mmCIF file of C-alpha atoms and ligand atoms in Angstrom:
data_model
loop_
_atom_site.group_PDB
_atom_site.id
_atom_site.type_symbol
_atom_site.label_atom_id
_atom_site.label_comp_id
_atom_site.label_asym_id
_atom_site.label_seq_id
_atom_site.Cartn_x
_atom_site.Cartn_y
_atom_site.Cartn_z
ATOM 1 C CA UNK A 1 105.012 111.732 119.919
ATOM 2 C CA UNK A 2 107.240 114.251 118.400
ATOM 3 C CA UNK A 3 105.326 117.361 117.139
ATOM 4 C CA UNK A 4 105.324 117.979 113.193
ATOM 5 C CA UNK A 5 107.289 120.996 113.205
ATOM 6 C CA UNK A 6 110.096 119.185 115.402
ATOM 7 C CA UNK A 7 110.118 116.275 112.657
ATOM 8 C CA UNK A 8 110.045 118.426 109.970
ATOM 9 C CA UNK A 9 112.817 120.826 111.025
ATOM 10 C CA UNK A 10 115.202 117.869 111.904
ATOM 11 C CA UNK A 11 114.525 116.521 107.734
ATOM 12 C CA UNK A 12 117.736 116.200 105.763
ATOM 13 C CA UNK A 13 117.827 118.969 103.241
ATOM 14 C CA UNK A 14 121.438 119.013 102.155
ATOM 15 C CA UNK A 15 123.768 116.791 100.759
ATOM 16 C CA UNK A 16 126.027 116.599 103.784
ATOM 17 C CA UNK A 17 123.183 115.834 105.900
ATOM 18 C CA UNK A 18 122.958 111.973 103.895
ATOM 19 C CA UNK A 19 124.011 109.270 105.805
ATOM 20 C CA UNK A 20 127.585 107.835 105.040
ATOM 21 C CA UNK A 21 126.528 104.169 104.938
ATOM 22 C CA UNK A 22 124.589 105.580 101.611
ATOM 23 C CA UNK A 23 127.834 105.326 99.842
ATOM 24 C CA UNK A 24 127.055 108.946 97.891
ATOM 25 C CA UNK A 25 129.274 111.497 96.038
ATOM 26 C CA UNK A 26 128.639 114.065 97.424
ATOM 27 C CA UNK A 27 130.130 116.046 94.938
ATOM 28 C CA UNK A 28 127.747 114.468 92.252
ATOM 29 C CA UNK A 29 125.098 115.549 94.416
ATOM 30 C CA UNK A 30 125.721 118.488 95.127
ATOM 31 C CA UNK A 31 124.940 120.176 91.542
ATOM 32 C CA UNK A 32 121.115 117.583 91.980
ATOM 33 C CA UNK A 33 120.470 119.701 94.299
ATOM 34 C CA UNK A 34 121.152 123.060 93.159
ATOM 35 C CA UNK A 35 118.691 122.180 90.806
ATOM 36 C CA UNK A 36 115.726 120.421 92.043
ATOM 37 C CA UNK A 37 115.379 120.665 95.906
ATOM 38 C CA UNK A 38 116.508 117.830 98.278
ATOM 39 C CA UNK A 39 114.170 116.921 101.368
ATOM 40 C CA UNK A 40 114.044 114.106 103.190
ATOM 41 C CA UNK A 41 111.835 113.510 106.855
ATOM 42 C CA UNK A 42 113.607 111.484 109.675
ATOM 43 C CA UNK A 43 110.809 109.265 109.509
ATOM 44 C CA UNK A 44 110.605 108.457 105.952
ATOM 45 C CA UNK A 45 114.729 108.188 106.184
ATOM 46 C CA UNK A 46 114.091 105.363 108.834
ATOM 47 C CA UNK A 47 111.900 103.156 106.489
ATOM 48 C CA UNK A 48 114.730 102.878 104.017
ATOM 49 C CA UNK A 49 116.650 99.435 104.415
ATOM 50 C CA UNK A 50 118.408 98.823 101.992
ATOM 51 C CA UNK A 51 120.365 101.446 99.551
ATOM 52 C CA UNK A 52 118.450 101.509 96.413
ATOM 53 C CA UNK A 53 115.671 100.441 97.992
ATOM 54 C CA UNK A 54 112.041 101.555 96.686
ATOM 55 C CA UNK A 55 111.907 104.184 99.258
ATOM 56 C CA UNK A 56 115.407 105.724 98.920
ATOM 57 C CA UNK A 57 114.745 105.864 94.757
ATOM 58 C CA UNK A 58 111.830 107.981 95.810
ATOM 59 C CA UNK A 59 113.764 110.726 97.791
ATOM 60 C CA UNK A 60 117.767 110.123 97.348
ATOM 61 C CA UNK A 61 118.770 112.707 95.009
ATOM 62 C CA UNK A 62 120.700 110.663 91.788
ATOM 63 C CA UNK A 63 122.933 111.847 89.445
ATOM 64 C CA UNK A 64 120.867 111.049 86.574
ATOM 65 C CA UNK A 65 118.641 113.901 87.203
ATOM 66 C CA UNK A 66 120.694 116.455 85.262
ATOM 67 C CA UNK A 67 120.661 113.694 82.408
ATOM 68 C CA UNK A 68 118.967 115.362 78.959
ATOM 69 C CA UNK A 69 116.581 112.724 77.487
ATOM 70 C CA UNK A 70 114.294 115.539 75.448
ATOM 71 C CA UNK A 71 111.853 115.364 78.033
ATOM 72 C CA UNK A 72 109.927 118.348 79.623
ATOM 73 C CA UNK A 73 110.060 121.160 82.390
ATOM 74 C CA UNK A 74 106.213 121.597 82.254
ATOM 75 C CA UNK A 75 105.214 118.379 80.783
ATOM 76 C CA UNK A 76 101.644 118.814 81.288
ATOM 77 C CA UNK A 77 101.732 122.640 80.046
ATOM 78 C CA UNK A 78 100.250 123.755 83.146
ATOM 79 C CA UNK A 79 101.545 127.106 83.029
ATOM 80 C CA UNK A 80 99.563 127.662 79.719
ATOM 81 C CA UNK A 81 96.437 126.665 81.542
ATOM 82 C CA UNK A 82 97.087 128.668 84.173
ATOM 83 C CA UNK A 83 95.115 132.584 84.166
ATOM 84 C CA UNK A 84 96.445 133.437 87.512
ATOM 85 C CA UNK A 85 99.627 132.171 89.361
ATOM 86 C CA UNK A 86 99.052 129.423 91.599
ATOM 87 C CA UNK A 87 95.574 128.188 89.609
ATOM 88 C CA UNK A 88 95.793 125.503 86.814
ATOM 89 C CA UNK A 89 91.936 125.811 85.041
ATOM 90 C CA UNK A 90 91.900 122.895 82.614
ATOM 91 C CA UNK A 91 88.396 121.213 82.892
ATOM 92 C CA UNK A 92 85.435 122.876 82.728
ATOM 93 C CA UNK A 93 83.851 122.212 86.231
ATOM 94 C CA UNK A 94 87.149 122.297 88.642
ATOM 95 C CA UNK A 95 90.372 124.084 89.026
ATOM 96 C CA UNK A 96 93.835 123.028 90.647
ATOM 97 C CA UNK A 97 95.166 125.473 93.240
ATOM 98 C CA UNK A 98 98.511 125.601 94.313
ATOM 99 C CA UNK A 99 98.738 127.116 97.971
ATOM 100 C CA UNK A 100 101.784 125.855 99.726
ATOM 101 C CA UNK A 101 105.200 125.776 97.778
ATOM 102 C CA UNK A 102 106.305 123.196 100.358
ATOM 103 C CA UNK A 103 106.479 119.366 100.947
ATOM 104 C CA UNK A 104 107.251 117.103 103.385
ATOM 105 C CA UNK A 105 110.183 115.985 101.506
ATOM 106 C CA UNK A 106 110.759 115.746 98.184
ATOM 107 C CA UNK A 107 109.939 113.171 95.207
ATOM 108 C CA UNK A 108 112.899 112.783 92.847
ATOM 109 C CA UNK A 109 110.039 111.840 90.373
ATOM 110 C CA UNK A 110 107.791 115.132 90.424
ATOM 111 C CA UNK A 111 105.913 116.229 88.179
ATOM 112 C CA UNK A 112 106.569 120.237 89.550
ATOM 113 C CA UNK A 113 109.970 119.393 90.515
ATOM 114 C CA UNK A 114 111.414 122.630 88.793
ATOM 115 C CA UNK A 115 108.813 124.151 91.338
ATOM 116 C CA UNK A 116 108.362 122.509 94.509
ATOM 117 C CA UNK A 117 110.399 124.087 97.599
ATOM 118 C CA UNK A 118 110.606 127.409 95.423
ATOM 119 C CA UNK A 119 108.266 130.216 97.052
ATOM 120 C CA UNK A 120 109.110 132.488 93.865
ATOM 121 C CA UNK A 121 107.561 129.950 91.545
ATOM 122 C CA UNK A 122 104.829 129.208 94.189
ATOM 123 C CA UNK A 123 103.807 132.546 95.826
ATOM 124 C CA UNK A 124 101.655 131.841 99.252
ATOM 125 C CA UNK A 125 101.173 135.931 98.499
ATOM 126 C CA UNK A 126 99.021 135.124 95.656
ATOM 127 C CA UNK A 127 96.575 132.982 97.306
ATOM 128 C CA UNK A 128 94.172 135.832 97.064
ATOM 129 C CA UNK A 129 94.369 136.530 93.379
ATOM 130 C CA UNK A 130 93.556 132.797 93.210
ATOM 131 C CA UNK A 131 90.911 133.237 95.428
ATOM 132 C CA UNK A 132 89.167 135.693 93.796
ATOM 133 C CA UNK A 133 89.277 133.872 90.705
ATOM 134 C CA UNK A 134 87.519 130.971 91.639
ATOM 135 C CA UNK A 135 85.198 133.681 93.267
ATOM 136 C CA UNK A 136 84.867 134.815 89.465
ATOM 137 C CA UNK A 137 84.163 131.733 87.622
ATOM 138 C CA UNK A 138 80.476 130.042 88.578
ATOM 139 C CA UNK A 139 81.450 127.337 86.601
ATOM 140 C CA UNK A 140 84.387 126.060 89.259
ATOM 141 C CA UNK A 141 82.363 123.403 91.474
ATOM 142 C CA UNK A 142 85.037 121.709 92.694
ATOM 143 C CA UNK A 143 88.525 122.854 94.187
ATOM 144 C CA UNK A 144 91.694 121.125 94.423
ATOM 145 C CA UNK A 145 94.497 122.201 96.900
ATOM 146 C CA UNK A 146 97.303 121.028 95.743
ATOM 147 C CA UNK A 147 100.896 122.384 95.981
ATOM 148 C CA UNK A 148 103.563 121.772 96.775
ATOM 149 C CA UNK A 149 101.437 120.359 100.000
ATOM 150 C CA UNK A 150 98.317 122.110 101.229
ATOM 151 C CA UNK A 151 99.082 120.262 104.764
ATOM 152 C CA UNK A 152 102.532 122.037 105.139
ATOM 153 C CA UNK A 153 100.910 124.662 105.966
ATOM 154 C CA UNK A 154 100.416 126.061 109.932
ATOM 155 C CA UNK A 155 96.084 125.103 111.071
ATOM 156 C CA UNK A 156 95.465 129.008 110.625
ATOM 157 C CA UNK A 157 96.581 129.437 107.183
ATOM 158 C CA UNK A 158 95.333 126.857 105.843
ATOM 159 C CA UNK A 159 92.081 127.576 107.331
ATOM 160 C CA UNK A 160 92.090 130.848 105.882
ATOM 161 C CA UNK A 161 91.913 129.319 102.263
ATOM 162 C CA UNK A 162 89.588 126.703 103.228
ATOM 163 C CA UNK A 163 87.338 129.315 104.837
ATOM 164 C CA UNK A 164 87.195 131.967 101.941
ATOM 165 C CA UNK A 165 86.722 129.285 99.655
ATOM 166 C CA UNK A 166 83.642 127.217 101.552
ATOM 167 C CA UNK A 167 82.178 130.482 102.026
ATOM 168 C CA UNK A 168 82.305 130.998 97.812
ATOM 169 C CA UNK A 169 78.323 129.319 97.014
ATOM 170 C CA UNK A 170 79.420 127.816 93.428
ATOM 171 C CA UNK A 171 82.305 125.862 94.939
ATOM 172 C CA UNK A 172 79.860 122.555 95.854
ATOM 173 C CA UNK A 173 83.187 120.318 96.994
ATOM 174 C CA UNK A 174 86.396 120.689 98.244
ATOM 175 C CA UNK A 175 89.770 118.865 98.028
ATOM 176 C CA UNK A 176 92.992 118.291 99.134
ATOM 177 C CA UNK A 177 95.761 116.353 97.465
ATOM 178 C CA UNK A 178 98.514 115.346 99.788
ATOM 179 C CA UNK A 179 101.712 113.075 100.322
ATOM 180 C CA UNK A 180 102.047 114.064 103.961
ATOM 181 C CA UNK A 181 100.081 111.134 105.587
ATOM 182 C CA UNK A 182 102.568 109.354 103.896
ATOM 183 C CA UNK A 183 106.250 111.517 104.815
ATOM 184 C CA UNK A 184 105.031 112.953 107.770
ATOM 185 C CA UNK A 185 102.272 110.881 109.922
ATOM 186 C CA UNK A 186 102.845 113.450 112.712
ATOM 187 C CA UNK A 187 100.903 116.456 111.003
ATOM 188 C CA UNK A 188 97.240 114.666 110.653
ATOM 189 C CA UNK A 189 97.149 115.978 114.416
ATOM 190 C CA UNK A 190 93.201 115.606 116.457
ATOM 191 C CA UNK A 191 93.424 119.807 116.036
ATOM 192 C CA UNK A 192 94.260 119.395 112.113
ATOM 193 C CA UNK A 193 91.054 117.124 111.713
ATOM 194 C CA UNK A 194 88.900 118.692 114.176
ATOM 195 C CA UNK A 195 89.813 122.004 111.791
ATOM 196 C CA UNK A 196 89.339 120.108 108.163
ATOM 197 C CA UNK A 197 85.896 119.073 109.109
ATOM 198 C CA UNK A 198 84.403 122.123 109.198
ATOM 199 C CA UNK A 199 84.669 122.444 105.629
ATOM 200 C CA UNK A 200 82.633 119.355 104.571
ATOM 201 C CA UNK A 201 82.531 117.711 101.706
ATOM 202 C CA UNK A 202 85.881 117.514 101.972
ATOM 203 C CA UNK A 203 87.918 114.813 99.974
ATOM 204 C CA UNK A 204 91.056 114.438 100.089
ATOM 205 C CA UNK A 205 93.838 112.088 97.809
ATOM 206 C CA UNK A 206 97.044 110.732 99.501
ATOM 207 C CA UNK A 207 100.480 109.721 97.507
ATOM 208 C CA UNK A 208 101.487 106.254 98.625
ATOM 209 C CA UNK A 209 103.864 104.319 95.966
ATOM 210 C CA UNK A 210 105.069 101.142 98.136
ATOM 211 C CA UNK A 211 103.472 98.703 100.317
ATOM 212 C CA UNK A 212 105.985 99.748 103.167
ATOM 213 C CA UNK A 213 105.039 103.147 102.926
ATOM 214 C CA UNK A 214 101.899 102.024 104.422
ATOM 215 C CA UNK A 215 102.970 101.721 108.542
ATOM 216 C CA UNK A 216 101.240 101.579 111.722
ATOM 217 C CA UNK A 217 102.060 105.132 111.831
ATOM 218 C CA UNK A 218 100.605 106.352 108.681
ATOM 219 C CA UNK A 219 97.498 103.753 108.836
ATOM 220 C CA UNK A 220 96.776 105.901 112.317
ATOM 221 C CA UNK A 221 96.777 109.178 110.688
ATOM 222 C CA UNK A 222 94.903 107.623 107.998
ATOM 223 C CA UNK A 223 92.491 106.486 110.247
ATOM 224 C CA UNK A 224 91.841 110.111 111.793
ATOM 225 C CA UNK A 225 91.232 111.579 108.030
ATOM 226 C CA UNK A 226 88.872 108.925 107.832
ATOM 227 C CA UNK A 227 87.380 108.841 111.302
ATOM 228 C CA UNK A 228 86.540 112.803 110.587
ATOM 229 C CA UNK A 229 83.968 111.516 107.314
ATOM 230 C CA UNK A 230 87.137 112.604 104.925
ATOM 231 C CA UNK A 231 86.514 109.962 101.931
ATOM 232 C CA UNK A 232 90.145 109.174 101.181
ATOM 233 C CA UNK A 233 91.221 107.985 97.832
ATOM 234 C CA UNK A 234 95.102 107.654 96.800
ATOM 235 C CA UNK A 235 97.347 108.249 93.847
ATOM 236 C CA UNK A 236 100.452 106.642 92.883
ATOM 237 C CA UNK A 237 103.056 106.806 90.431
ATOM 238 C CA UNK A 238 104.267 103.555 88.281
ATOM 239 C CA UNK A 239 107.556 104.075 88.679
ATOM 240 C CA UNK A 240 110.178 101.713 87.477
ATOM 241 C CA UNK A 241 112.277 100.242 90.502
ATOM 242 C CA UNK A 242 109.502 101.341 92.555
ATOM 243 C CA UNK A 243 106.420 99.402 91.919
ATOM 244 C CA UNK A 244 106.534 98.406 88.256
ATOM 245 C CA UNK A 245 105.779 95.103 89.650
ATOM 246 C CA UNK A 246 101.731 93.637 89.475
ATOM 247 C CA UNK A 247 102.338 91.628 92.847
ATOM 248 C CA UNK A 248 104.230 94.988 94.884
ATOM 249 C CA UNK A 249 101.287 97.035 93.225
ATOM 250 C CA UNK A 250 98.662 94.165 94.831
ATOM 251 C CA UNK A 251 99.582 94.293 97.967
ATOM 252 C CA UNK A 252 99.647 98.296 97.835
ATOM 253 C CA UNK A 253 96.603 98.317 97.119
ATOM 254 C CA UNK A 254 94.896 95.982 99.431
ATOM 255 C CA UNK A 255 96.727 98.015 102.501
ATOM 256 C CA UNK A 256 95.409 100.822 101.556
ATOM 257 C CA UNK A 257 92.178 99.505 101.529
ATOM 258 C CA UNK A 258 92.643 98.335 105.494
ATOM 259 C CA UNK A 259 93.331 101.780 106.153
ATOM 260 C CA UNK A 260 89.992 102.791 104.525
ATOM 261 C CA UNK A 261 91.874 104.624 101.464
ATOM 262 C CA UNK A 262 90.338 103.850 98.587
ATOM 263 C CA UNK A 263 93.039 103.339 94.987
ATOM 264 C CA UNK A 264 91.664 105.998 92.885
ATOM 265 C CA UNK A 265 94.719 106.586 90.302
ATOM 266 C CA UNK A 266 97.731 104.698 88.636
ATOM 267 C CA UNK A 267 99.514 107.229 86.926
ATOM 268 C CA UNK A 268 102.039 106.796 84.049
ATOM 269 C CA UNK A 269 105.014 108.716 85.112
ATOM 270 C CA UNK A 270 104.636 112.093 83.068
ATOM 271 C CA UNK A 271 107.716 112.964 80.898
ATOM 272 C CA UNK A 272 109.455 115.086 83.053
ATOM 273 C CA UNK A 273 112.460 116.197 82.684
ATOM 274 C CA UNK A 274 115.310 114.633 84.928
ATOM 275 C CA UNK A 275 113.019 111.475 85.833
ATOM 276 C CA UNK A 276 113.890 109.455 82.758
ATOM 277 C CA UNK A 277 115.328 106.750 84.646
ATOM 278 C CA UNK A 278 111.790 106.205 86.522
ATOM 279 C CA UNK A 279 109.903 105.542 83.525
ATOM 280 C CA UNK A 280 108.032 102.268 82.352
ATOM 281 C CA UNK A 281 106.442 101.292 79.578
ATOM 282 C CA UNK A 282 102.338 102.150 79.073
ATOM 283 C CA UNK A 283 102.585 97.762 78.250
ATOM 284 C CA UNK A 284 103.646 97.421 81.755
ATOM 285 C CA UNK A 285 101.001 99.806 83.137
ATOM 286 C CA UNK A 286 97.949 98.083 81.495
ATOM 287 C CA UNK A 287 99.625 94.429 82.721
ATOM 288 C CA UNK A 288 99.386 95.751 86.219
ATOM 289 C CA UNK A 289 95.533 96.610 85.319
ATOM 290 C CA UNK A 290 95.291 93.077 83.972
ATOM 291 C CA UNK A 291 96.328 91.475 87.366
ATOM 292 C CA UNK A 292 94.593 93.689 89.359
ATOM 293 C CA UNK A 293 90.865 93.353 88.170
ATOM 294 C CA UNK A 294 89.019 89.912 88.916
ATOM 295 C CA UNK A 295 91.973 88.468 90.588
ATOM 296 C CA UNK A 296 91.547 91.023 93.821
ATOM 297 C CA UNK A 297 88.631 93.094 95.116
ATOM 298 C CA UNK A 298 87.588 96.012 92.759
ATOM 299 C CA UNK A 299 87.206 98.122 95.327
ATOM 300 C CA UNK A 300 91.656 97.408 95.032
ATOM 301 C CA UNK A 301 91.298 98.936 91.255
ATOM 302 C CA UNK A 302 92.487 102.057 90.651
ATOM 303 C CA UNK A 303 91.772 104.303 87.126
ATOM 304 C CA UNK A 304 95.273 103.871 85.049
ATOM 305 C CA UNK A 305 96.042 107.267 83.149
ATOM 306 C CA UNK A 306 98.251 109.366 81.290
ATOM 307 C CA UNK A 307 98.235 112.805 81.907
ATOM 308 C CA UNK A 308 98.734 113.818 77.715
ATOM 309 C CA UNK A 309 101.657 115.318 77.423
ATOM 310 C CA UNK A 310 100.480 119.295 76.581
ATOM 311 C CA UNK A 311 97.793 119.646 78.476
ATOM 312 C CA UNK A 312 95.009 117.559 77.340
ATOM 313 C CA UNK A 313 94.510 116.352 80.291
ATOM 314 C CA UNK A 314 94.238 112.534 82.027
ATOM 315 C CA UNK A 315 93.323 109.714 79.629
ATOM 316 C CA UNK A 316 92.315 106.348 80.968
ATOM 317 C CA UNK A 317 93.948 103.481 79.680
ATOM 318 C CA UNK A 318 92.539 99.949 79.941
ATOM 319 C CA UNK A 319 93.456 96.160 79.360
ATOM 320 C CA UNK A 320 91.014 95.037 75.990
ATOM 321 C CA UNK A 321 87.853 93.324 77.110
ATOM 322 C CA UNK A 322 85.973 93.549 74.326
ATOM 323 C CA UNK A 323 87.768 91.651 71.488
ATOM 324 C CA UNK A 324 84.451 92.535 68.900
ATOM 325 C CA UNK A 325 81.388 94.411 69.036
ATOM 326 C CA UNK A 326 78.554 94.050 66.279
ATOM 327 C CA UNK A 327 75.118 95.079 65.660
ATOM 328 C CA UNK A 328 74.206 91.728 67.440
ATOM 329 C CA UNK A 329 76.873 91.028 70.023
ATOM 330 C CA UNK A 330 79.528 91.661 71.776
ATOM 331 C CA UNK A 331 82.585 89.236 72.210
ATOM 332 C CA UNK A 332 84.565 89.728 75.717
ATOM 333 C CA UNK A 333 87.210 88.260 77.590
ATOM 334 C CA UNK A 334 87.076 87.931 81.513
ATOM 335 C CA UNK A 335 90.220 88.076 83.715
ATOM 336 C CA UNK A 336 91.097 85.030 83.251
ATOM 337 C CA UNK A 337 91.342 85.456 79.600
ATOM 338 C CA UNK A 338 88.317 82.908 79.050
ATOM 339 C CA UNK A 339 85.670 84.613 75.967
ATOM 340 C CA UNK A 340 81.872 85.246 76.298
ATOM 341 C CA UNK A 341 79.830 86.356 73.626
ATOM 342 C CA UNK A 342 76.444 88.519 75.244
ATOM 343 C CA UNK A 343 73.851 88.835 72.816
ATOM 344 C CA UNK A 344 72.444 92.316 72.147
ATOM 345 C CA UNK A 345 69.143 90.619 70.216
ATOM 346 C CA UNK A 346 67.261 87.201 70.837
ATOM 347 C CA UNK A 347 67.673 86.581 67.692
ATOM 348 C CA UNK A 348 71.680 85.430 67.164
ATOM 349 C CA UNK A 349 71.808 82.088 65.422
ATOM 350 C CA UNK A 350 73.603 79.528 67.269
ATOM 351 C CA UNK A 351 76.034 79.222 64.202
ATOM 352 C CA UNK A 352 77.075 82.209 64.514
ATOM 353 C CA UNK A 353 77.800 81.877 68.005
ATOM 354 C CA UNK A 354 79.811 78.804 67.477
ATOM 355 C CA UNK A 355 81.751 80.635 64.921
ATOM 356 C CA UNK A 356 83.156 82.648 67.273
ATOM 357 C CA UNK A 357 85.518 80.039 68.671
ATOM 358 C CA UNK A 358 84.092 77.552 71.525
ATOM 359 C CA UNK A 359 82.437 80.935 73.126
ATOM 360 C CA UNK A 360 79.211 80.519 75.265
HETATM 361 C C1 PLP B 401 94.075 115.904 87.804
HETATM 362 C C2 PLP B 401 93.571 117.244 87.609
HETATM 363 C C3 PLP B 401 92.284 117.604 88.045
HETATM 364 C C4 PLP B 401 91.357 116.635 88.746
HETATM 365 O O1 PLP B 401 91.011 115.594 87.913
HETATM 366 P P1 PLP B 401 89.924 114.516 88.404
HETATM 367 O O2 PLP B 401 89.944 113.494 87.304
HETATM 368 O O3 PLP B 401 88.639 115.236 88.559
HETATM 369 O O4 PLP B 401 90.408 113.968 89.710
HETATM 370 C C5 PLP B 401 91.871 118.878 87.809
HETATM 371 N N1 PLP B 401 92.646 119.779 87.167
HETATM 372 C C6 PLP B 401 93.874 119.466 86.724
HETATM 373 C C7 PLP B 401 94.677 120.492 86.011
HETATM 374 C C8 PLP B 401 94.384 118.186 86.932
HETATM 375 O O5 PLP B 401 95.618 117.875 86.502
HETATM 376 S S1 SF4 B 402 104.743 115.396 97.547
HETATM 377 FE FE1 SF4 B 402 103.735 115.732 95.550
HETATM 378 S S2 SF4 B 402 104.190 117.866 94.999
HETATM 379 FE FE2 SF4 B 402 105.608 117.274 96.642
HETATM 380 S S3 SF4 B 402 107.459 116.543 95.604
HETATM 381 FE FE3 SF4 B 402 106.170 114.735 95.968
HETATM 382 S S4 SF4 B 402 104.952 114.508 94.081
HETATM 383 FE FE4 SF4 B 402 105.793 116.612 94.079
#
């Protein structure tokens, strides 16, 4: 197989570099990607079919991107929450840090997409001030590379930061977020994973959005993480066009289940500027939910959230279940929309349980 580096060096990064059958301008284009960086891997570009397809919305720069809708360059305020460049320190146990400006390619939708690809914005440099930070705070248990992608990096540097950081004794687990598995099979090498598990417990969260993103290819990279004890959970993001869609979201979910990735969050797209044309409604998130739970296995039910816009951090959302709780009992619905009332004393009279419509 070709090596990572090969298949990331031959990526499309410019406008010209888009096929013609696209049917772009590349004049439109052109001032996209000026802006927010353009990146594209051979081997994502060869699982798009169709123009417009759910994986060309994902990385195909679009006009619409320089579009004003009032929405935000930092939606989630992490720069406020941020002490030193490259950490984001919002909770009180765990801290985000951002150690590779990099990705495999590029999501049209990203949440850092005034970021991402800039190595002014994120500074591999600063790693150590970041570092010594976490060093600083007792209270950080729990690290998060993030990025950018951790996995962009060479084995050696990225060892580096895993090794300074295992060797820290508050930090009890380590993660790593990461869309490569997903752009760029060819970097979850035998060396990678004989490296990562060194520096166990180890978790890390892939980015898949679309049941085709889900190949032979990326299930056997998938199956190394997991093969090397790496618990793998993944996080998508509803996007409209994409996988606003309860059956598409389904079937994403049970593949990533055969390649031992367990769903761990639906997110609703954050309001970031230039993505407005990705963005569903919180109605359509919490239907998804709804068709999700009791109709496939829960193990295929991922956490819905909103990251609050401002910083307060992810909020889970859920379907109502319990239509009425009293002193006595609590009224639910099940999946199929069907009502049970469960008693919290013995002593409920039977009129009152008939009361509450034809419940059990
Ligand atoms: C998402 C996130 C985390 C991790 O959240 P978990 O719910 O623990 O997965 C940590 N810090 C920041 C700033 C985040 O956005
Ligand atoms: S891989 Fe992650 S960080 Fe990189 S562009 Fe996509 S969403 Fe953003």
């Amino acid at each position: 197989m070709e090596s990572w580096q090969s298949q990331s060096r031959r990526s499309l990064t410019e406008v010209k570099d888009i096929p013609n059958h696209f049917n772009m301008s590349a004049d439109d284009l052109f001032g996209v990607t000026q802006v927010f960086s353009m990146k594209i891997t051979p081997y994502y570009l060869s699982l798009i079919q169709t123009v417009g397809d759910p994986l060309f919305k994902q990385v195909v720069p679009d006009c619409r991107e320089l579009e004003n809708h009032g929405l935000y360059e930092d939606p989630l305020a992490e720069d406020r929450d941020s002490p030193v460049p490259n950490i984001v320190h919002r909770y009180p146990d765990r801290c985000l840090f951002l150690i590779s400006a990099e990705c495999a390619s590029y999501c049209r939708f990203c949440t850092r997409k005034r970021k991402v690809g800039d190595p002014v914005k994120i500074n591999r440099n600063l790693i150590h001030e970041g570092v010594r930070y976490i060093r600083e705070h007792k209270e950080i248990r729990d690290v998060i590379l993030s990025g950018g992608d951790p996995l962009m990096l060479s084995d050696q540097r990225l060892e580096s930061v895993l090794s300074e950081i295992r060797a820290i004794p508050h930090v009890e687990i380590l993660r790593i977020g990461s869309r490569v598995p997903c752009f760029l099979p060819h970097r979850i090498t035998p060396e990678l994973v004989d490296m990562l598990r060194k520096y166990h417990p180890l978790y890390m969260n892939v980015h898949f959005n679309h049941p085709d993103e889900v190949t032979p290819l990326a299930m056997e990279a998938l199956g190394r993480l997991a093969n090397a004890g790496i618990p793998l959970g993944n996080q998508t993001v509803l996007l409209k066009g994409v996988n606003d869609d309860p059956m598409v979201m389904r079937r994403l979910m049970q593949k990533l289940l055969m390649a031992r990735v367990r769903p761990y969050y639906i997110y609703q797209a954050d309001m970031v500027f230039g993505t407005e044309h990705f963005r569903t409604t919180v109605r359509k998130g919490l239907d998804i939910i709804r068709k999700l739970r009791g109709w496939t296995s829960g193990l295929a039910v991922p956490h819905y959230v909103i990251d609050a816009p401002g910083g307060g951090g992810k909020i889970p959302l859920l379907p109502e279940y319990v239509q009425k709780i009293t002193d006595d009992m609590v009224v639910l619905r099940n999946y199929r929309g069907q009502k049970f009332v469960y008693k919290q004393t013995d002593d409920v009279p039977q009129q009152k349980l008939v009361l509450e419509d034809g419940c059990y």
